[in-house]
XYZ file of C-alpha atoms in Angstrom:
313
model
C 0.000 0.000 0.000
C 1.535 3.225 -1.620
C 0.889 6.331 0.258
C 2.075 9.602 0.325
C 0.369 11.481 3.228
C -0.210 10.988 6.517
C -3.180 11.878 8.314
C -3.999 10.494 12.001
C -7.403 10.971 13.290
C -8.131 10.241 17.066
C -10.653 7.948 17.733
C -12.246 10.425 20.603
C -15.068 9.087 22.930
C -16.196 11.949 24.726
C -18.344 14.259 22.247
C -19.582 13.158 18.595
C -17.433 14.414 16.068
C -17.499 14.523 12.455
C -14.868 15.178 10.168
C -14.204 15.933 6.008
C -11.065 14.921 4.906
C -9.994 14.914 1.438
C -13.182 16.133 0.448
C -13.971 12.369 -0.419
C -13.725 11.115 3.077
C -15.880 12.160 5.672
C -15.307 10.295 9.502
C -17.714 10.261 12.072
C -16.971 9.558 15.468
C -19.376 8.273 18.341
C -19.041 9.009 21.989
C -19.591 5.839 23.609
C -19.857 5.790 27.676
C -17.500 2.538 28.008
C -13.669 3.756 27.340
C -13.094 0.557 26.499
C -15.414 0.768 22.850
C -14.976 2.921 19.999
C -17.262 3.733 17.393
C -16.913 5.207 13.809
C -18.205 5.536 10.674
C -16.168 5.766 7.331
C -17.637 7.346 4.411
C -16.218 7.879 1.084
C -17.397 9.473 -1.588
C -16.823 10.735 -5.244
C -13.020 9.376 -4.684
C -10.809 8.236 -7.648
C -7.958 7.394 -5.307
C -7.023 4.518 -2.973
C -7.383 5.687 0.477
C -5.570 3.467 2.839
C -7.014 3.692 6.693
C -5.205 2.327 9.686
C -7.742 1.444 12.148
C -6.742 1.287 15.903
C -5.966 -1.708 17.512
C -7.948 -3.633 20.369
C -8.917 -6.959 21.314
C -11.286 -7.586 18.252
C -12.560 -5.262 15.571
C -16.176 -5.291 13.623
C -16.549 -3.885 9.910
C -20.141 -3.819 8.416
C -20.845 -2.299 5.449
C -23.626 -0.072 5.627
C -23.392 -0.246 1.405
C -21.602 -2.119 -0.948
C -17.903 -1.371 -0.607
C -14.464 -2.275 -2.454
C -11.629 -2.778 0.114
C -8.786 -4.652 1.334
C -7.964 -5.135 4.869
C -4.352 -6.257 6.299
C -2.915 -7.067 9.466
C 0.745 -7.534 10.322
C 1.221 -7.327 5.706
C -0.987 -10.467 5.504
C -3.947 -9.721 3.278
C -7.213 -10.859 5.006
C -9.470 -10.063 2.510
C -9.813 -8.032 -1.018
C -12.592 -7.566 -2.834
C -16.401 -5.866 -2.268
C -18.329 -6.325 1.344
C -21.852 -5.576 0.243
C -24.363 -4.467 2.579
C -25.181 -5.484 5.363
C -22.194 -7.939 5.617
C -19.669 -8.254 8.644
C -16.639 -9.129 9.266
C -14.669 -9.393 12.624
C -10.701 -9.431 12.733
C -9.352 -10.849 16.227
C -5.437 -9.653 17.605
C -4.361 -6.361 18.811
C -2.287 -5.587 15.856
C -3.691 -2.372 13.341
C -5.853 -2.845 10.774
C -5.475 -1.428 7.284
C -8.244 -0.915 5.483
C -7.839 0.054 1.835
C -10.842 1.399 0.570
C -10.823 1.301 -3.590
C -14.479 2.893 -4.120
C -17.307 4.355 -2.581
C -17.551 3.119 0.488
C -19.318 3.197 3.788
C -18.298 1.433 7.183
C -18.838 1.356 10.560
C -16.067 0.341 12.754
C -16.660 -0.871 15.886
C -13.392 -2.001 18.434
C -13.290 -3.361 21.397
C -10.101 -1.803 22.535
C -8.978 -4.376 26.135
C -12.767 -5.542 27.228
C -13.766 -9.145 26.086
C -16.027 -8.667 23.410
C -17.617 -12.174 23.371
C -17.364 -15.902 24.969
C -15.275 -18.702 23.979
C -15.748 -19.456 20.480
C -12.712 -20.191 18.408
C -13.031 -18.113 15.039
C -11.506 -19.833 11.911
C -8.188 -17.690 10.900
C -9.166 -14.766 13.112
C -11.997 -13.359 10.918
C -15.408 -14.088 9.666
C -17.889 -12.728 7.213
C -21.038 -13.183 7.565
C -24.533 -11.284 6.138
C -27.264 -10.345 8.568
C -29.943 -7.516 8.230
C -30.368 -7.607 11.783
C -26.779 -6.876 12.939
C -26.772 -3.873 10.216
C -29.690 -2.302 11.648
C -28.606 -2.322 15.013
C -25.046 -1.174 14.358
C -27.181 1.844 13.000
C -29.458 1.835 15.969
C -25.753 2.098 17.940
C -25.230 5.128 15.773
C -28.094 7.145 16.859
C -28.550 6.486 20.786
C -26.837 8.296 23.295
C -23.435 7.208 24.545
C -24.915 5.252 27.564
C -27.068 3.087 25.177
C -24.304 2.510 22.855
C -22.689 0.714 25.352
C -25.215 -2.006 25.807
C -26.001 -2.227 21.885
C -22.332 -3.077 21.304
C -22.472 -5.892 23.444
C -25.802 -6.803 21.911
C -24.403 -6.498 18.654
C -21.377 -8.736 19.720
C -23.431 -11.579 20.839
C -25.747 -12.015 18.168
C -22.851 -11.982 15.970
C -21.150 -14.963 17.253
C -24.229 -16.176 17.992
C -24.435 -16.249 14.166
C -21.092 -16.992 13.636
C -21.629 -20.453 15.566
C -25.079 -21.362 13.900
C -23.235 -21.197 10.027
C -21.473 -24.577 8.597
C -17.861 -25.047 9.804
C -15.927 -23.998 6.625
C -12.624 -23.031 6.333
C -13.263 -19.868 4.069
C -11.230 -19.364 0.699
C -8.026 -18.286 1.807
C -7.175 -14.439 0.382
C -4.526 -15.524 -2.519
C -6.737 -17.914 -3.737
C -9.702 -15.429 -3.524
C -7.104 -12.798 -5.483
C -6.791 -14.873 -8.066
C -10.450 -15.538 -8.251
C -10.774 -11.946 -8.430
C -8.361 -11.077 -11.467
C -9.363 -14.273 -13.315
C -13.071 -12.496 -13.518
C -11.948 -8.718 -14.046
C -10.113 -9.708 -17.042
C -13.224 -11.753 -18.799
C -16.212 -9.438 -16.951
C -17.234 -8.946 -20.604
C -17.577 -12.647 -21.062
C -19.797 -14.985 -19.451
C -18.203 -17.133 -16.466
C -19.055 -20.212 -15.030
C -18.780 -21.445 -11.474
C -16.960 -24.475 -13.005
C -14.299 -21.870 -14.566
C -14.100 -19.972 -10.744
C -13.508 -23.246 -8.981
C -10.381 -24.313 -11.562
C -9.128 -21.330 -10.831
C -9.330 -21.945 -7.076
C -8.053 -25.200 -7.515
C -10.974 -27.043 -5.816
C -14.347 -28.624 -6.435
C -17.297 -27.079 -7.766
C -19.023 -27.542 -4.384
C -16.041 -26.893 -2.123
C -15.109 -23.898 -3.962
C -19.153 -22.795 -3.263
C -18.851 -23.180 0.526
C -15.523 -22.254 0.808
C -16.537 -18.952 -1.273
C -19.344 -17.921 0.598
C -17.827 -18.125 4.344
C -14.887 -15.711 3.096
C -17.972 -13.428 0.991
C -20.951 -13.872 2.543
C -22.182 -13.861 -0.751
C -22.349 -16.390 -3.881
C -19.723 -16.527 -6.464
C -23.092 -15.068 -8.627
C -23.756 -12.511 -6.893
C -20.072 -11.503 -6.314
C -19.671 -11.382 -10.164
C -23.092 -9.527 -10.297
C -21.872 -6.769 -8.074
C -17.818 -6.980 -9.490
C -19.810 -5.692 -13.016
C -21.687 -3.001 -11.220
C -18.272 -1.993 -9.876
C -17.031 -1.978 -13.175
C -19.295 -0.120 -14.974
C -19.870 2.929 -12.148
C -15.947 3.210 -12.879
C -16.907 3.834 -16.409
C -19.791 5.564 -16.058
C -17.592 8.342 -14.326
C -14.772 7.986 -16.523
C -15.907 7.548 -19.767
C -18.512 9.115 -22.263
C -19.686 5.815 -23.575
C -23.387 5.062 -24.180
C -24.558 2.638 -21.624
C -25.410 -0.004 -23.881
C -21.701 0.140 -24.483
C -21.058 0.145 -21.028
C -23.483 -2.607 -20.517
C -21.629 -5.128 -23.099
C -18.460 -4.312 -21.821
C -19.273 -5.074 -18.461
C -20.818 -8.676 -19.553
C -24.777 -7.586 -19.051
C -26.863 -9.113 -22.117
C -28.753 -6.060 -22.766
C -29.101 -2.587 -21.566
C -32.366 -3.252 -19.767
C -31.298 -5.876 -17.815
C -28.269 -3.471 -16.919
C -30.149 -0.561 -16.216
C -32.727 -3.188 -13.785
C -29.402 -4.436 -11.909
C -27.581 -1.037 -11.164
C -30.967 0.526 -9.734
C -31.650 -2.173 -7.811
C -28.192 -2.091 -6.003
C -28.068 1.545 -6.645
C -31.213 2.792 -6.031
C -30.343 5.001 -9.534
C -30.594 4.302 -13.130
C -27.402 4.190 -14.572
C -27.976 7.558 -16.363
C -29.176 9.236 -13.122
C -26.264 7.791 -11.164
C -23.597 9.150 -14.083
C -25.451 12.545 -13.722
C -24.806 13.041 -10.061
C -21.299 11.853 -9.578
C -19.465 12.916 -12.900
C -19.405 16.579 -12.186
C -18.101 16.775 -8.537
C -15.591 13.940 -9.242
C -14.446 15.529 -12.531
C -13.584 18.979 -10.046
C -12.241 16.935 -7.679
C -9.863 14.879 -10.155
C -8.315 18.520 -11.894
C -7.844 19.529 -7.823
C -5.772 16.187 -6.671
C -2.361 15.409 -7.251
C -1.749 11.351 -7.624
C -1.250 9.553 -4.998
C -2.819 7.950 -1.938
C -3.461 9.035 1.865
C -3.437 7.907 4.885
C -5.507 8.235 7.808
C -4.638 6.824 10.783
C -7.257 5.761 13.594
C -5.549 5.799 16.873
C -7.606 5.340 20.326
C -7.829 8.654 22.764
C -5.704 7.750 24.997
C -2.505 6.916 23.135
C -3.214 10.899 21.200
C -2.852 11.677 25.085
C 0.695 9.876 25.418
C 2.074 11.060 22.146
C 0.722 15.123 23.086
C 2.503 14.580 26.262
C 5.640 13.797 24.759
């Protein structure tokens, strides 16, 4: 990860705070009564630019997408995931080592870190992460968002025990492991144009049809469909922006039969037609992209009390 400014951000937990940065990042920070949670929201919009995000560390980290959203996340330079967390998905990383999140689109996340409190009961987690999809633990990590900092308190522990509790009721899978998933991924951005088969994904993988399924979804939470449904939505919002061609040009390209079914398929994840969505994003990204040199920035999440340490120093 390639960046060229550094930005940290304290992760404050007295008053709400909510900041711009970049123009295309905005970070909202919750007060939450319990020293020992934090609570953010990432929001990125209108960016053309990787934006790399070191989250603070604690005993165990949430991310849930509150939309669909292109990232990466590390820890300790080994790649834990890469690729799009649609909404409404979660994923937990254990360890007090940093998180860094690369976000490589739109985006919008809440974070929630448990920073020395035990966050849950015993249950082993497979590789120190999990995805998993659940309307449920979405709409209460928004519920979280909008009580006061007493409530938030017991909603985060809520929210952690329905999501183990949800964790321990799916099928004990090992999920795809992140090379393999990479490869997975590049295989189908170079033929998005072209139909693809779960058969192809799979050889690619190096496993089964069905293993490759199972194995899929528990590193997803979504089917190899639907993450190739979503991957051409991806695609064609990048062109869209970027390009003046005609959306049934954009629609081939990005491997949709028709422009109809395209323009059904981007509204339904978008809540815009295509030509709606091009029409509010091209003109404050095109201002944006004469404004900003290349390159990519950094913003650093560290918890209140270690800003303390460093200010005293």
């Amino acid at each position: 990860m390639q960046t060229d400014i550094a930005i940290k951000v304290s992760l404050g937990r007295i008053l709400d705070v909510f900041e711009d940065i970049d123009d295309c990042l905005h970070v909202e920070h919750f007060s939450v009564a319990d020293p020992n949670i934090s609570l953010a929201k990432l929001t990125r919009e209108n960016g053309n630019l990787a934006i790399t995000t070191s989250l603070g560390s604690g005993v165990g980290t949430f991310v849930v997408a509150a939309r669909d959203s292109e990232l990466r996340l590390e820890q300790k330079g080994r790649v834990l995931f890469q690729g799009l967390m649609i909404e409404d998905s979660v994923t937990f990383v254990e360890g007090p080592d940093p998180i860094a999140v690369e976000l490589q689109s739109n985006a919008c996340l809440y974070v929630l870190t448990f920073l020395r409190e035990p966050y849950r009961g015993p249950c082993p987690v497979v590789g120190g992460r999990f995805s998993i999809r659940d309307i449920r633990l979405a709409e209460l990590i928004g519920e979280i968002s909008e009580s006061s900092p007493a409530r938030r308190c017991e909603l985060s522990r809520d929210f952690s025990r329905l999501a183990f509790e949800h964790y321990r009721s799916l099928p004990r899978v090992h999920p795809l492991s992140a090379w393999r998933l990479g490869r997975v991924r590049r295989y189908a951005e170079a033929r998005l144009d072209q139909r693809i088969s779960l058969e192809e994904l799979a050889d690619v993988a190096g496993f089964s049809r069905a293993h490759f399924a199972a194995t899929f979804k528990a590193a997803t939470s979504m089917s190899a469909h639907e993450f190739l449904l979503r991957m051409r939505i991806q695609a064609a919002a990048r062109l869209l922006i970027g390009t003046d061609l005609a959306l049934v040009e954009i629609a081939l390209q990005t491997g949709f039969q028709n422009q109809p079914h395209f323009t059904t398929v981007f509204k339904k994840i978008n809540a815009l037609t295509p030509r709606k969505w091009r029409e509010s994003r091209r003109s404050a990204a095109t201002a944006r992209d004469l404004a900003k040199e290349a390159g990519g920035i950094v913003i650093e999440h560290i918890p209140q009390e270690a800003k303390e340490v460093q200010e005293l120093h």
